């Protein structure tokens, strides 16, 4: 008879196998999974016990997990305890802290945006302030996410030392409960046109959108603009509920399809709508993703709204968090979603990559045609295409580089401390500011390496190995000089979009995000186009036929 401890291990292993088989989708590969797990476990143990230098098991495992997931789509990811808390805040919109969006990078903690009338704002902190010490803790010495130093119980006080325009200052901040609204703004554009900004799909998104819609109707709104630009998505059921505000109960909104049968779902509207006939325009852009695309794509398929702007991001994948041990989670892509016409708007193919290992965009010739409720043609494979296209969103490498280097943000900070604005409603940036911005980039050694430049350096490197560099060095330097000239040309080609980004960042410095939306109502071209369409019933109807 086997010893008790051995029998216990066998029973536990058997139970684990049963759970494994009954809760997971398999292709009869249990043995292969168990084999690879055993190999990894023994490798991990031997590495930590025998490596010549001290190892950090937590860091090694974190690297191993993230490297494994890199071969899948970017939405399937491991979430440590801090990530889980960040996801909770994103889904609920509630947390306790100083009431500011912050950025942590290279042991620096920077205020990106103080929320109006919250503790950071009341204490005088502004965008661009670099927090260097929280109480007695130096941010530069803090090994974990320094943003966590600002969180704590409501009513507790912290001393914050920060640097602004080279000057060191100190202030005291009382933490408070912070509510991040899904609908940060709604108002009338004119006496008959309501404007609702929906910035995220957290658990309060549909309730706040419903309240905004009803309030605007009470104020006299007879037509609505719903702004989903820059909205990255969130909770799927909230997207269904928002569509439900404008379409009848019992309408199919989205279908999810997976290899695991229990994840195959159809989502219908369950509630009585607020208004099924009020004219509706939805604004989207390249930053509108996931749940934003469910709302805009479904309303388009049902011919319930005119979609205006630029093509959306193209994320047709659904994730679900799975609980792991020690407060961690893994968020797994479990299915694809399909709008009422049957289209999936996923634009990148993560499962058939190019020779560089990069996900490839679905080619236009491979798009499939579908029909809306009224028989209009719509297509899959590339995001939601607007009914009124106002040009593609600028996602050029130089824009990405400027954003990643925070140069637009930093220039706006300097502008704020060196300019006064008499009236924000008439504020506009012109050629002189753009010229100053380009000089600012030069002063700050902005280096934008084009793909052409990268390949040229690769050629030179190969030539040096083959001892041919003397023959091509002169031509190489000439090409690099020409490319430096091209950089200026590329900036000029993106002038209008760059001025728009600079304007957005600068306006927020003076009148907060709430004031930016009021500014949009006067100056924003998509809002002007949406209002124009709504003011002409025949034009509006023609887009939906």
Short mmCIF file of C-alpha atoms in Angstrom, two decimals:
data_model
loop_
_atom_site.label_atom_id
_atom_site.label_comp_id
_atom_site.label_asym_id
_atom_site.label_seq_id
_atom_site.Cartn_x
_atom_site.Cartn_y
_atom_site.Cartn_z
CA UNK A 1 0.00 0.00 0.00
CA UNK A 2 1.32 3.44 -0.95
CA UNK A 3 2.33 5.87 1.81
CA UNK A 4 -0.33 8.47 2.63
CA UNK A 5 1.67 11.44 1.30
CA UNK A 6 2.23 9.65 -2.03
CA UNK A 7 -1.45 8.70 -2.34
CA UNK A 8 -2.35 12.32 -1.53
CA UNK A 9 -0.05 13.60 -4.32
CA UNK A 10 -1.58 11.16 -6.81
CA UNK A 11 -5.13 12.22 -5.86
CA UNK A 12 -4.24 15.93 -6.17
CA UNK A 13 -2.58 15.32 -9.54
CA UNK A 14 -5.63 13.38 -10.74
CA UNK A 15 -7.96 16.15 -9.60
CA UNK A 16 -5.75 18.70 -11.34
CA UNK A 17 -6.00 16.67 -14.54
CA UNK A 18 -9.80 16.52 -14.28
CA UNK A 19 -10.06 20.27 -13.73
CA UNK A 20 -7.57 20.87 -16.52
CA UNK A 21 -9.52 18.75 -18.99
CA UNK A 22 -12.98 19.98 -18.06
CA UNK A 23 -12.26 23.70 -17.93
CA UNK A 24 -9.89 24.15 -20.86
CA UNK A 25 -10.20 23.82 -24.64
CA UNK A 26 -7.82 21.08 -25.77
CA UNK A 27 -6.63 19.33 -28.86
CA UNK A 28 -5.57 16.22 -26.93
CA UNK A 29 -2.25 17.82 -26.03
CA UNK A 30 -2.31 17.44 -22.24
CA UNK A 31 0.84 15.33 -22.22
CA UNK A 32 2.74 17.91 -24.29
CA UNK A 33 1.67 20.71 -21.93
CA UNK A 34 2.65 18.71 -18.84
CA UNK A 35 6.00 17.82 -20.47
CA UNK A 36 6.86 21.43 -21.28
CA UNK A 37 5.82 22.59 -17.80
CA UNK A 38 8.13 20.01 -16.23
CA UNK A 39 11.02 21.07 -18.48
CA UNK A 40 10.49 24.70 -17.61
CA UNK A 41 10.20 24.01 -13.87
CA UNK A 42 13.47 22.07 -13.75
CA UNK A 43 15.25 24.66 -15.90
CA UNK A 44 14.03 27.49 -13.68
CA UNK A 45 15.21 25.69 -10.53
CA UNK A 46 18.64 24.81 -11.94
CA UNK A 47 19.17 28.33 -13.27
CA UNK A 48 18.39 30.02 -9.95
CA UNK A 49 20.47 27.52 -7.95
CA UNK A 50 23.57 27.39 -10.15
CA UNK A 51 23.95 30.62 -12.15
CA UNK A 52 27.31 32.34 -11.52
CA UNK A 53 25.71 35.59 -10.27
CA UNK A 54 22.75 36.22 -8.00
CA UNK A 55 19.44 36.01 -9.84
CA UNK A 56 16.07 37.51 -9.07
CA UNK A 57 13.48 34.72 -9.52
CA UNK A 58 10.60 37.23 -9.77
CA UNK A 59 12.29 39.22 -12.53
CA UNK A 60 13.29 36.08 -14.43
CA UNK A 61 9.76 34.69 -14.30
CA UNK A 62 8.27 38.05 -15.30
CA UNK A 63 10.58 38.14 -18.34
CA UNK A 64 9.77 34.53 -19.23
CA UNK A 65 6.01 35.09 -19.07
CA UNK A 66 6.06 38.32 -21.06
CA UNK A 67 8.39 36.83 -23.69
CA UNK A 68 6.05 33.85 -24.11
CA UNK A 69 3.06 36.14 -24.64
CA UNK A 70 4.90 38.35 -27.15
CA UNK A 71 4.30 35.78 -29.89
CA UNK A 72 0.54 36.19 -29.46
CA UNK A 73 -1.52 39.36 -29.91
CA UNK A 74 -0.61 42.43 -27.78
CA UNK A 75 -3.85 42.21 -25.78
CA UNK A 76 -3.08 38.82 -24.23
CA UNK A 77 -0.89 39.81 -21.31
CA UNK A 78 0.14 38.99 -17.78
CA UNK A 79 -1.04 41.40 -15.09
CA UNK A 80 0.81 41.74 -11.81
CA UNK A 81 -0.91 43.15 -8.73
CA UNK A 82 -0.31 46.74 -9.81
CA UNK A 83 -1.68 46.01 -13.29
CA UNK A 84 -4.79 44.41 -11.76
CA UNK A 85 -5.40 47.52 -9.65
CA UNK A 86 -4.92 49.78 -12.70
CA UNK A 87 -7.47 47.68 -14.60
CA UNK A 88 -9.93 47.96 -11.71
CA UNK A 89 -9.58 51.75 -11.73
CA UNK A 90 -10.06 51.80 -15.50
CA UNK A 91 -13.23 49.69 -15.27
CA UNK A 92 -14.81 51.48 -12.32
CA UNK A 93 -13.40 54.99 -12.75
CA UNK A 94 -12.88 55.26 -8.97
CA UNK A 95 -9.71 55.44 -6.90
CA UNK A 96 -8.17 57.41 -4.04
CA UNK A 97 -5.30 59.75 -4.77
CA UNK A 98 -4.40 63.31 -5.77
CA UNK A 99 -6.65 63.57 -8.83
CA UNK A 100 -4.15 63.86 -11.66
CA UNK A 101 -2.96 61.87 -14.64
CA UNK A 102 0.74 61.16 -14.15
CA UNK A 103 3.56 59.68 -16.23
CA UNK A 104 6.40 57.58 -14.81
CA UNK A 105 9.44 57.20 -17.04
CA UNK A 106 13.14 56.67 -16.29
CA UNK A 107 12.67 57.28 -12.56
CA UNK A 108 10.76 60.49 -13.23
CA UNK A 109 7.20 61.25 -12.12
CA UNK A 110 5.52 63.98 -14.17
CA UNK A 111 2.06 65.53 -13.88
CA UNK A 112 0.42 65.06 -17.29
CA UNK A 113 -2.98 66.54 -16.44
CA UNK A 114 -4.43 67.74 -13.14
CA UNK A 115 -8.19 67.15 -12.92
CA UNK A 116 -10.15 70.31 -12.26
CA UNK A 117 -11.09 70.91 -8.58
CA UNK A 118 -9.37 67.75 -7.35
CA UNK A 119 -6.56 67.82 -4.72
CA UNK A 120 -3.61 68.24 -7.13
CA UNK A 121 -5.35 71.16 -8.82
CA UNK A 122 -6.28 72.76 -5.49
CA UNK A 123 -2.67 72.41 -4.33
CA UNK A 124 -1.49 74.30 -7.41
CA UNK A 125 0.12 71.46 -9.39
CA UNK A 126 0.12 71.91 -13.16
CA UNK A 127 0.87 69.82 -16.23
CA UNK A 128 4.62 69.51 -16.70
CA UNK A 129 5.50 69.62 -13.01
CA UNK A 130 8.07 66.93 -12.17
CA UNK A 131 7.55 65.43 -8.73
CA UNK A 132 10.97 64.68 -7.25
CA UNK A 133 9.99 63.71 -3.69
CA UNK A 134 6.87 62.40 -1.94
CA UNK A 135 7.18 62.90 1.81
CA UNK A 136 10.74 61.66 2.49
CA UNK A 137 10.93 59.31 -0.51
CA UNK A 138 13.00 60.42 -3.51
CA UNK A 139 11.33 59.38 -6.75
CA UNK A 140 14.72 58.76 -8.37
CA UNK A 141 15.50 56.13 -5.71
CA UNK A 142 12.10 54.43 -5.79
CA UNK A 143 12.33 51.07 -7.56
CA UNK A 144 8.61 50.44 -8.12
CA UNK A 145 5.94 52.52 -9.89
CA UNK A 146 6.34 55.96 -8.29
CA UNK A 147 2.72 56.78 -9.14
CA UNK A 148 1.69 54.50 -6.27
CA UNK A 149 3.28 56.95 -3.81
CA UNK A 150 0.47 59.39 -4.58
CA UNK A 151 -2.31 56.93 -3.69
CA UNK A 152 -3.62 56.31 -0.20
CA UNK A 153 -6.58 56.62 2.13
CA UNK A 154 -9.00 59.56 1.71
CA UNK A 155 -8.08 62.54 3.87
CA UNK A 156 -4.46 61.53 4.39
CA UNK A 157 -1.92 64.22 3.60
CA UNK A 158 1.37 64.03 1.70
CA UNK A 159 4.15 66.55 1.17
CA UNK A 160 5.17 66.83 -2.47
CA UNK A 161 8.38 68.44 -3.70
CA UNK A 162 8.32 69.24 -7.40
CA UNK A 163 10.31 71.03 -10.08
CA UNK A 164 8.65 73.62 -12.34
CA UNK A 165 10.62 75.48 -14.99
CA UNK A 166 13.83 74.78 -13.11
CA UNK A 167 12.49 75.99 -9.73
CA UNK A 168 12.02 73.63 -6.76
CA UNK A 169 8.74 74.03 -4.85
CA UNK A 170 6.90 72.15 -2.10
CA UNK A 171 3.18 71.76 -1.42
CA UNK A 172 0.90 69.65 0.74
CA UNK A 173 -1.88 67.58 -0.82
CA UNK A 174 -4.82 65.91 0.92
CA UNK A 175 -5.79 62.72 -0.89
CA UNK A 176 -9.43 62.27 -1.85
CA UNK A 177 -11.71 59.88 -3.69
CA UNK A 178 -11.39 60.48 -7.42
CA UNK A 179 -14.11 59.69 -9.96
CA UNK A 180 -13.03 59.45 -13.58
CA UNK A 181 -16.10 60.14 -15.67
CA UNK A 182 -16.81 58.12 -18.79
CA UNK A 183 -18.66 61.19 -20.11
CA UNK A 184 -16.38 64.11 -19.20
CA UNK A 185 -18.46 66.63 -21.16
CA UNK A 186 -21.90 67.17 -22.67
CA UNK A 187 -23.52 70.41 -23.80
CA UNK A 188 -25.41 72.09 -26.62
CA UNK A 189 -23.49 73.06 -29.75
CA UNK A 190 -26.44 75.20 -30.77
CA UNK A 191 -30.07 75.40 -29.68
CA UNK A 192 -30.96 72.06 -31.34
CA UNK A 193 -27.71 70.07 -31.41
CA UNK A 194 -26.46 68.15 -28.39
CA UNK A 195 -22.83 67.09 -28.04
CA UNK A 196 -21.75 64.12 -25.87
CA UNK A 197 -18.13 63.10 -25.32
CA UNK A 198 -17.70 59.44 -24.34
CA UNK A 199 -14.04 58.90 -23.42
CA UNK A 200 -14.07 55.34 -22.05
CA UNK A 201 -16.30 52.32 -21.54
CA UNK A 202 -16.10 51.81 -17.80
CA UNK A 203 -18.93 50.45 -15.64
CA UNK A 204 -20.67 53.85 -15.59
CA UNK A 205 -20.46 54.58 -19.32
CA UNK A 206 -24.05 53.78 -20.30
CA UNK A 207 -25.56 55.40 -17.19
CA UNK A 208 -23.63 58.63 -17.78
CA UNK A 209 -24.39 58.63 -21.52
CA UNK A 210 -28.08 58.06 -20.82
CA UNK A 211 -28.12 60.93 -18.33
CA UNK A 212 -26.37 63.24 -20.82
CA UNK A 213 -28.79 62.30 -23.60
CA UNK A 214 -31.88 62.87 -21.46
CA UNK A 215 -30.51 66.15 -20.09
CA UNK A 216 -29.72 67.50 -23.56
CA UNK A 217 -33.17 66.53 -24.82
CA UNK A 218 -34.66 68.40 -21.85
CA UNK A 219 -32.59 71.44 -22.89
CA UNK A 220 -34.12 71.29 -26.37
CA UNK A 221 -31.71 69.07 -28.31
CA UNK A 222 -33.36 67.53 -31.36
CA UNK A 223 -30.21 65.92 -32.75
CA UNK A 224 -27.08 64.41 -31.17
CA UNK A 225 -23.35 64.21 -31.85
CA UNK A 226 -21.67 61.32 -29.99
CA UNK A 227 -17.88 61.78 -29.89
CA UNK A 228 -15.90 58.52 -29.64
CA UNK A 229 -12.60 59.91 -30.93
CA UNK A 230 -9.63 58.64 -28.99
CA UNK A 231 -11.81 56.24 -26.99
CA UNK A 232 -9.80 52.97 -26.67
CA UNK A 233 -12.79 50.88 -25.54
CA UNK A 234 -13.46 48.91 -22.39
CA UNK A 235 -16.40 46.82 -21.19
CA UNK A 236 -18.32 45.08 -24.00
CA UNK A 237 -21.68 45.03 -22.20
CA UNK A 238 -21.47 48.81 -21.73
CA UNK A 239 -21.10 49.17 -25.50
CA UNK A 240 -24.28 47.10 -25.96
CA UNK A 241 -26.12 49.27 -23.42
CA UNK A 242 -25.08 52.48 -25.18
CA UNK A 243 -26.32 51.18 -28.54
CA UNK A 244 -29.53 50.29 -26.69
CA UNK A 245 -30.11 54.01 -25.93
CA UNK A 246 -30.80 54.54 -29.62
CA UNK A 247 -32.28 51.22 -30.84
CA UNK A 248 -35.25 49.09 -29.67
CA UNK A 249 -35.14 46.29 -27.12
CA UNK A 250 -34.30 42.87 -28.61
CA UNK A 251 -31.93 44.12 -31.32
CA UNK A 252 -28.76 42.10 -32.07
CA UNK A 253 -25.72 44.32 -31.43
CA UNK A 254 -22.69 42.04 -31.44
CA UNK A 255 -21.73 38.37 -31.70
CA UNK A 256 -18.57 36.80 -30.29
CA UNK A 257 -17.06 33.65 -31.78
CA UNK A 258 -14.37 31.49 -30.17
CA UNK A 259 -12.86 28.01 -30.32
CA UNK A 260 -14.29 27.54 -26.80
CA UNK A 261 -18.04 27.07 -27.24
CA UNK A 262 -19.04 28.74 -23.98
CA UNK A 263 -17.51 32.00 -25.21
CA UNK A 264 -19.73 32.05 -28.30
CA UNK A 265 -22.26 34.70 -27.34
CA UNK A 266 -24.90 36.89 -28.94
CA UNK A 267 -25.60 40.23 -27.31
CA UNK A 268 -29.05 41.77 -27.73
CA UNK A 269 -30.37 45.02 -26.34
CA UNK A 270 -32.31 44.33 -23.12
CA UNK A 271 -33.78 47.68 -22.12
CA UNK A 272 -36.26 50.22 -23.39
CA UNK A 273 -34.39 52.84 -25.48
CA UNK A 274 -34.26 56.56 -24.74
CA UNK A 275 -34.90 57.67 -28.34
CA UNK A 276 -34.97 55.51 -31.49
CA UNK A 277 -35.54 58.34 -33.97
CA UNK A 278 -33.41 61.30 -32.89
CA UNK A 279 -30.86 62.05 -35.67
CA UNK A 280 -27.43 60.85 -34.59
CA UNK A 281 -23.87 61.42 -35.83
CA UNK A 282 -20.98 59.42 -34.32
CA UNK A 283 -17.43 60.81 -34.54
CA UNK A 284 -14.54 58.32 -34.77
CA UNK A 285 -10.82 58.38 -35.56
CA UNK A 286 -7.77 56.11 -35.50
CA UNK A 287 -7.87 56.12 -31.70
CA UNK A 288 -11.42 54.72 -31.56
CA UNK A 289 -11.04 51.03 -30.76
CA UNK A 290 -12.78 47.92 -29.46
CA UNK A 291 -16.02 48.93 -27.68
CA UNK A 292 -15.98 52.22 -29.63
CA UNK A 293 -16.03 50.16 -32.80
CA UNK A 294 -18.85 47.97 -31.52
CA UNK A 295 -20.96 51.10 -30.95
CA UNK A 296 -20.05 52.87 -34.19
CA UNK A 297 -20.06 49.68 -36.30
CA UNK A 298 -23.40 48.46 -34.93
CA UNK A 299 -25.10 51.82 -35.33
CA UNK A 300 -23.74 51.95 -38.88
CA UNK A 301 -24.94 48.41 -39.68
CA UNK A 302 -28.39 49.25 -38.33
CA UNK A 303 -28.46 52.53 -40.32
CA UNK A 304 -29.13 54.29 -37.05
CA UNK A 305 -26.31 56.87 -37.25
CA UNK A 306 -24.06 58.61 -39.75
CA UNK A 307 -20.41 57.90 -38.95
CA UNK A 308 -18.06 60.88 -39.50
CA UNK A 309 -14.28 61.18 -39.20
CA UNK A 310 -11.50 58.78 -40.11
CA UNK A 311 -11.12 55.01 -40.09
CA UNK A 312 -11.14 53.50 -36.61
CA UNK A 313 -8.28 51.47 -35.12
CA UNK A 314 -9.53 48.01 -36.06
CA UNK A 315 -9.57 45.90 -32.88
CA UNK A 316 -12.06 43.08 -33.28
CA UNK A 317 -10.71 40.91 -30.47
CA UNK A 318 -12.34 40.25 -27.09
CA UNK A 319 -10.33 39.68 -23.89
CA UNK A 320 -11.28 38.13 -20.58
CA UNK A 321 -9.20 38.25 -17.36
CA UNK A 322 -8.41 34.93 -15.69
CA UNK A 323 -7.48 34.85 -12.01
CA UNK A 324 -4.03 33.48 -11.16
CA UNK A 325 -2.33 33.12 -7.77
CA UNK A 326 -1.03 35.89 -5.48
CA UNK A 327 -3.40 38.52 -6.82
CA UNK A 328 -2.19 38.30 -10.42
CA UNK A 329 -4.20 37.75 -13.59
CA UNK A 330 -3.75 36.92 -17.22
CA UNK A 331 -5.91 38.72 -19.74
CA UNK A 332 -6.53 36.36 -22.65
CA UNK A 333 -7.96 37.02 -26.09
CA UNK A 334 -10.82 34.53 -26.14
CA UNK A 335 -12.84 35.46 -29.21
CA UNK A 336 -13.49 37.79 -32.11
CA UNK A 337 -16.54 40.00 -32.25
CA UNK A 338 -18.85 40.57 -35.21
CA UNK A 339 -21.24 43.46 -35.82
CA UNK A 340 -24.90 42.86 -36.83
CA UNK A 341 -24.04 42.66 -40.55
CA UNK A 342 -21.58 39.85 -39.79
CA UNK A 343 -18.30 41.72 -40.23
CA UNK A 344 -15.25 41.55 -38.01
CA UNK A 345 -13.27 44.79 -38.13
CA UNK A 346 -9.92 43.35 -36.92
CA UNK A 347 -7.25 45.06 -39.02
CA UNK A 348 -3.99 43.37 -37.97
CA UNK A 349 -3.23 39.69 -38.46
CA UNK A 350 -1.14 38.56 -35.48
CA UNK A 351 -1.16 34.91 -36.50
CA UNK A 352 0.37 35.23 -39.99
CA UNK A 353 3.25 37.66 -39.55
CA UNK A 354 5.75 38.95 -42.13
CA UNK A 355 9.42 37.95 -42.34
CA UNK A 356 10.27 40.52 -39.62
CA UNK A 357 7.79 38.96 -37.23
CA UNK A 358 5.47 41.97 -37.50
CA UNK A 359 1.68 41.69 -37.59
CA UNK A 360 0.43 42.57 -41.07
CA UNK A 361 -2.56 44.69 -41.95
CA UNK A 362 -5.35 42.95 -43.81
CA UNK A 363 -5.01 43.97 -47.47
CA UNK A 364 -7.84 45.91 -49.06
CA UNK A 365 -8.27 43.31 -51.80
CA UNK A 366 -9.03 40.80 -49.05
CA UNK A 367 -11.83 42.85 -47.47
CA UNK A 368 -15.23 41.16 -47.54
CA UNK A 369 -18.40 43.05 -48.41
CA UNK A 370 -21.43 43.09 -46.11
CA UNK A 371 -24.73 44.94 -46.17
CA UNK A 372 -26.35 47.24 -43.63
CA UNK A 373 -30.02 47.02 -42.71
CA UNK A 374 -30.89 49.33 -45.63
CA UNK A 375 -28.57 47.52 -48.05
CA UNK A 376 -25.57 49.88 -47.91
CA UNK A 377 -22.15 48.31 -48.52
CA UNK A 378 -19.79 47.98 -45.55
CA UNK A 379 -16.52 46.06 -45.28
CA UNK A 380 -14.53 44.06 -42.75
CA UNK A 381 -10.80 43.80 -42.23
CA UNK A 382 -9.84 47.37 -41.58
CA UNK A 383 -11.71 49.04 -38.77
CA UNK A 384 -14.96 50.96 -39.16
CA UNK A 385 -14.93 53.10 -42.29
CA UNK A 386 -16.83 56.37 -41.78
CA UNK A 387 -19.74 57.31 -44.01
CA UNK A 388 -18.16 60.76 -44.25
CA UNK A 389 -14.38 60.43 -44.46
CA UNK A 390 -12.50 63.53 -43.33
CA UNK A 391 -9.06 62.05 -44.01
CA UNK A 392 -7.03 59.36 -42.31
CA UNK A 393 -5.72 59.86 -38.80
CA UNK A 394 -2.07 60.88 -38.84
CA UNK A 395 -0.14 57.97 -37.39
CA UNK A 396 3.11 58.64 -39.22
CA UNK A 397 6.45 57.58 -37.71
CA UNK A 398 7.46 61.19 -37.05
CA UNK A 399 4.22 61.90 -35.13
CA UNK A 400 4.73 58.74 -33.10
CA UNK A 401 8.33 59.71 -32.36
CA UNK A 402 7.37 63.25 -31.27
CA UNK A 403 4.65 61.85 -29.01
CA UNK A 404 6.84 59.15 -27.49
CA UNK A 405 9.56 61.72 -26.74
CA UNK A 406 6.95 64.00 -25.10
CA UNK A 407 8.17 66.94 -27.20
CA UNK A 408 4.67 68.22 -28.02
CA UNK A 409 3.81 68.04 -24.31
CA UNK A 410 7.02 69.78 -23.25
CA UNK A 411 6.65 72.54 -25.84
CA UNK A 412 3.10 73.20 -24.62
CA UNK A 413 4.45 73.50 -21.06
CA UNK A 414 6.99 76.13 -22.11
CA UNK A 415 4.37 77.96 -24.18
CA UNK A 416 2.04 78.18 -21.19
CA UNK A 417 4.65 79.82 -18.97
CA UNK A 418 5.66 82.31 -21.65
CA UNK A 419 2.32 83.44 -23.09
CA UNK A 420 -0.94 84.91 -21.87
CA UNK A 421 -4.18 84.36 -23.77
CA UNK A 422 -6.89 87.03 -23.75
CA UNK A 423 -9.68 84.80 -25.08
CA UNK A 424 -9.40 81.05 -25.47
CA UNK A 425 -12.31 81.01 -27.95
CA UNK A 426 -10.29 83.00 -30.50
CA UNK A 427 -6.99 81.22 -29.81
CA UNK A 428 -5.19 79.86 -32.87
CA UNK A 429 -1.61 78.83 -33.59
CA UNK A 430 0.01 80.12 -36.78
CA UNK A 431 3.20 79.91 -38.84
CA UNK A 432 5.36 81.71 -36.28
CA UNK A 433 4.55 79.15 -33.58
CA UNK A 434 5.21 76.27 -35.96
CA UNK A 435 8.57 77.78 -36.87
CA UNK A 436 9.35 78.19 -33.17
CA UNK A 437 8.34 74.56 -32.57
CA UNK A 438 10.77 73.35 -35.23
CA UNK A 439 13.56 75.38 -33.64
CA UNK A 440 12.58 73.87 -30.29
CA UNK A 441 13.05 70.39 -31.77
CA UNK A 442 16.53 71.32 -32.98
CA UNK A 443 17.45 72.78 -29.58
CA UNK A 444 16.31 69.57 -27.88
CA UNK A 445 18.25 67.34 -30.28
CA UNK A 446 15.17 65.68 -31.70
CA UNK A 447 16.44 62.69 -33.66
CA UNK A 448 13.97 61.00 -35.94
CA UNK A 449 15.49 58.00 -37.68
CA UNK A 450 13.61 57.03 -40.83
CA UNK A 451 13.37 53.45 -42.07
CA UNK A 452 15.50 54.53 -45.05
CA UNK A 453 18.20 55.80 -42.68
CA UNK A 454 18.17 52.59 -40.68
CA UNK A 455 18.68 50.55 -43.84
CA UNK A 456 21.49 52.85 -45.02
CA UNK A 457 23.36 52.38 -41.74
CA UNK A 458 22.85 48.64 -42.10
CA UNK A 459 24.40 48.78 -45.58
CA UNK A 460 27.37 50.78 -44.24
CA UNK A 461 27.83 48.27 -41.41
CA UNK A 462 27.92 45.42 -43.91
CA UNK A 463 30.32 47.34 -46.13
CA UNK A 464 32.66 47.90 -43.19
CA UNK A 465 32.70 44.18 -42.44
CA UNK A 466 33.55 43.52 -46.08
CA UNK A 467 36.12 46.37 -46.03
CA UNK A 468 34.28 48.24 -48.78
CA UNK A 469 33.40 51.29 -46.70
CA UNK A 470 36.10 53.53 -48.22
CA UNK A 471 34.34 53.30 -51.57
CA UNK A 472 30.88 54.26 -50.31
CA UNK A 473 31.60 56.54 -47.31
CA UNK A 474 31.38 59.76 -49.34
CA UNK A 475 28.10 58.77 -51.02
CA UNK A 476 26.74 57.60 -47.68
CA UNK A 477 27.39 60.95 -45.98
CA UNK A 478 25.76 62.76 -48.89
CA UNK A 479 22.64 60.62 -48.60
CA UNK A 480 22.48 61.26 -44.83
CA UNK A 481 22.67 65.04 -45.43
CA UNK A 482 19.81 64.75 -47.91
CA UNK A 483 17.78 62.79 -45.38
CA UNK A 484 18.33 65.52 -42.78
CA UNK A 485 16.75 67.93 -45.24
CA UNK A 486 13.88 65.50 -45.75
CA UNK A 487 13.16 65.58 -41.98
CA UNK A 488 12.25 69.24 -42.26
CA UNK A 489 10.06 68.46 -45.27
CA UNK A 490 8.28 65.71 -43.31
CA UNK A 491 7.59 68.13 -40.46
CA UNK A 492 6.15 70.65 -42.92
CA UNK A 493 3.97 67.95 -44.51
CA UNK A 494 2.49 67.24 -41.07
CA UNK A 495 2.17 70.91 -40.16
CA UNK A 496 -1.63 71.10 -39.85
CA UNK A 497 -1.88 67.97 -37.72
CA UNK A 498 1.03 69.00 -35.52
CA UNK A 499 -0.55 72.43 -34.96
CA UNK A 500 -3.77 70.66 -33.98
CA UNK A 501 -1.95 68.48 -31.43
CA UNK A 502 -0.10 71.51 -30.06
CA UNK A 503 -3.35 73.48 -29.84
CA UNK A 504 -5.10 70.70 -27.92
CA UNK A 505 -2.25 70.43 -25.42
CA UNK A 506 -1.93 74.19 -24.95
CA UNK A 507 -5.66 74.88 -24.56
CA UNK A 508 -5.86 72.29 -21.76
CA UNK A 509 -3.17 74.19 -19.85
CA UNK A 510 -5.37 77.27 -19.67
CA UNK A 511 -8.93 75.90 -19.35
CA UNK A 512 -8.55 72.20 -18.42
CA UNK A 513 -10.03 69.38 -20.48
CA UNK A 514 -13.56 70.72 -19.91
CA UNK A 515 -12.58 73.94 -21.64
CA UNK A 516 -11.00 72.03 -24.50
CA UNK A 517 -14.38 70.52 -25.41
CA UNK A 518 -15.94 73.99 -25.45
CA UNK A 519 -13.08 75.05 -27.72
CA UNK A 520 -13.83 72.10 -30.02
CA UNK A 521 -17.43 73.24 -30.46
CA UNK A 522 -16.14 76.43 -32.08
CA UNK A 523 -13.06 75.25 -33.98
CA UNK A 524 -13.24 71.47 -34.57
CA UNK A 525 -13.86 70.52 -38.22
CA UNK A 526 -15.52 67.12 -37.60
CA UNK A 527 -17.99 68.74 -35.17
CA UNK A 528 -18.72 71.45 -37.74
CA UNK A 529 -19.31 68.77 -40.41
CA UNK A 530 -21.53 66.72 -38.09
CA UNK A 531 -23.61 69.81 -37.25
CA UNK A 532 -23.94 70.65 -40.94
CA UNK A 533 -25.21 67.13 -41.73
CA UNK A 534 -27.70 67.17 -38.86
CA UNK A 535 -29.09 70.56 -39.86
CA UNK A 536 -30.08 69.18 -43.26
CA UNK A 537 -32.55 66.27 -42.83
CA UNK A 538 -32.39 65.21 -46.49
CA UNK A 539 -28.56 65.08 -46.41
CA UNK A 540 -28.69 63.05 -43.21
CA UNK A 541 -31.24 60.61 -44.66
CA UNK A 542 -29.30 60.21 -47.91
CA UNK A 543 -26.26 58.92 -46.05
CA UNK A 544 -28.39 56.15 -44.51
CA UNK A 545 -30.08 55.00 -47.71
#
